[in-house]
């Protein structure tokens, strides 16, 4: 299939869809979490707390530019079953409070001083992942449909 069966960026822009994010720890164990995100500039952006003494496998992956896997999906059969699955390198980003706010505004009903404090807190870091390869598929009416796959960024839906 040469292109996705739905507009991937529009799908990722839908409010309140969380991302399932996976990576491996420094010891090789699997880490999986549901995270809030925003898709901008051909990347997925996340804001993750970093508390002293607690494991931070996603921030460690970003510090070391390791691979992460992300799936954003709907599952409301039979009419709305869509998935975007992507993998690529993560990286730490410079704190951008405006971008962090755009992440949180997709999920919280009202911006408040508490959310503003959280967005600006030095106890949470901004990081992103670049979707180097992946797939997008929709199953309207639970019918099997062709899967759009790409194996380098130039072929993917984020290259336009």
XYZ file of N, CA and C in Angstrom, residues 23-32 55-58 60-61 64 66:
54
model
N 9.962 0.738 25.787
C 11.407 0.768 25.596
C 11.994 -0.355 26.445
N 13.292 -0.413 26.475
C 13.956 -1.359 27.369
C 14.778 -0.575 28.376
N 14.935 -1.154 29.539
C 15.747 -0.527 30.575
C 17.220 -0.808 30.302
N 18.070 -0.200 31.084
C 19.499 -0.455 30.966
C 19.861 -1.909 31.207
N 19.013 -2.629 31.939
C 19.239 -4.055 32.201
C 18.578 -4.958 31.167
N 17.921 -4.333 30.166
C 17.291 -5.113 29.114
C 15.858 -5.529 29.385
N 15.291 -5.053 30.491
C 13.896 -5.359 30.787
C 12.975 -4.443 29.989
N 11.777 -4.898 29.738
C 10.797 -4.106 29.011
C 10.141 -3.099 29.940
N 9.945 -1.882 29.440
C 9.196 -0.848 30.155
C 8.065 -0.403 29.244
N 6.856 -0.295 29.791
C 5.686 0.081 29.023
C 4.871 1.068 29.846
N 13.330 4.832 39.041
C 13.708 4.513 37.658
C 12.984 5.430 36.661
N 13.699 5.798 35.625
C 13.133 6.625 34.563
C 13.532 6.027 33.209
N 12.988 4.851 32.853
C 13.450 4.176 31.642
C 13.222 4.972 30.358
N 12.171 5.768 30.299
C 11.907 6.531 29.074
C 12.860 7.721 28.964
N 15.817 7.735 30.367
C 17.118 7.107 30.079
C 17.249 6.795 28.593
N 16.185 6.279 27.990
C 16.218 5.999 26.548
C 16.458 7.287 25.769
N 20.045 8.516 26.027
C 20.986 7.662 25.284
C 20.589 7.469 23.819
N 18.157 5.965 22.519
C 17.744 4.591 22.235
C 16.381 4.571 21.555
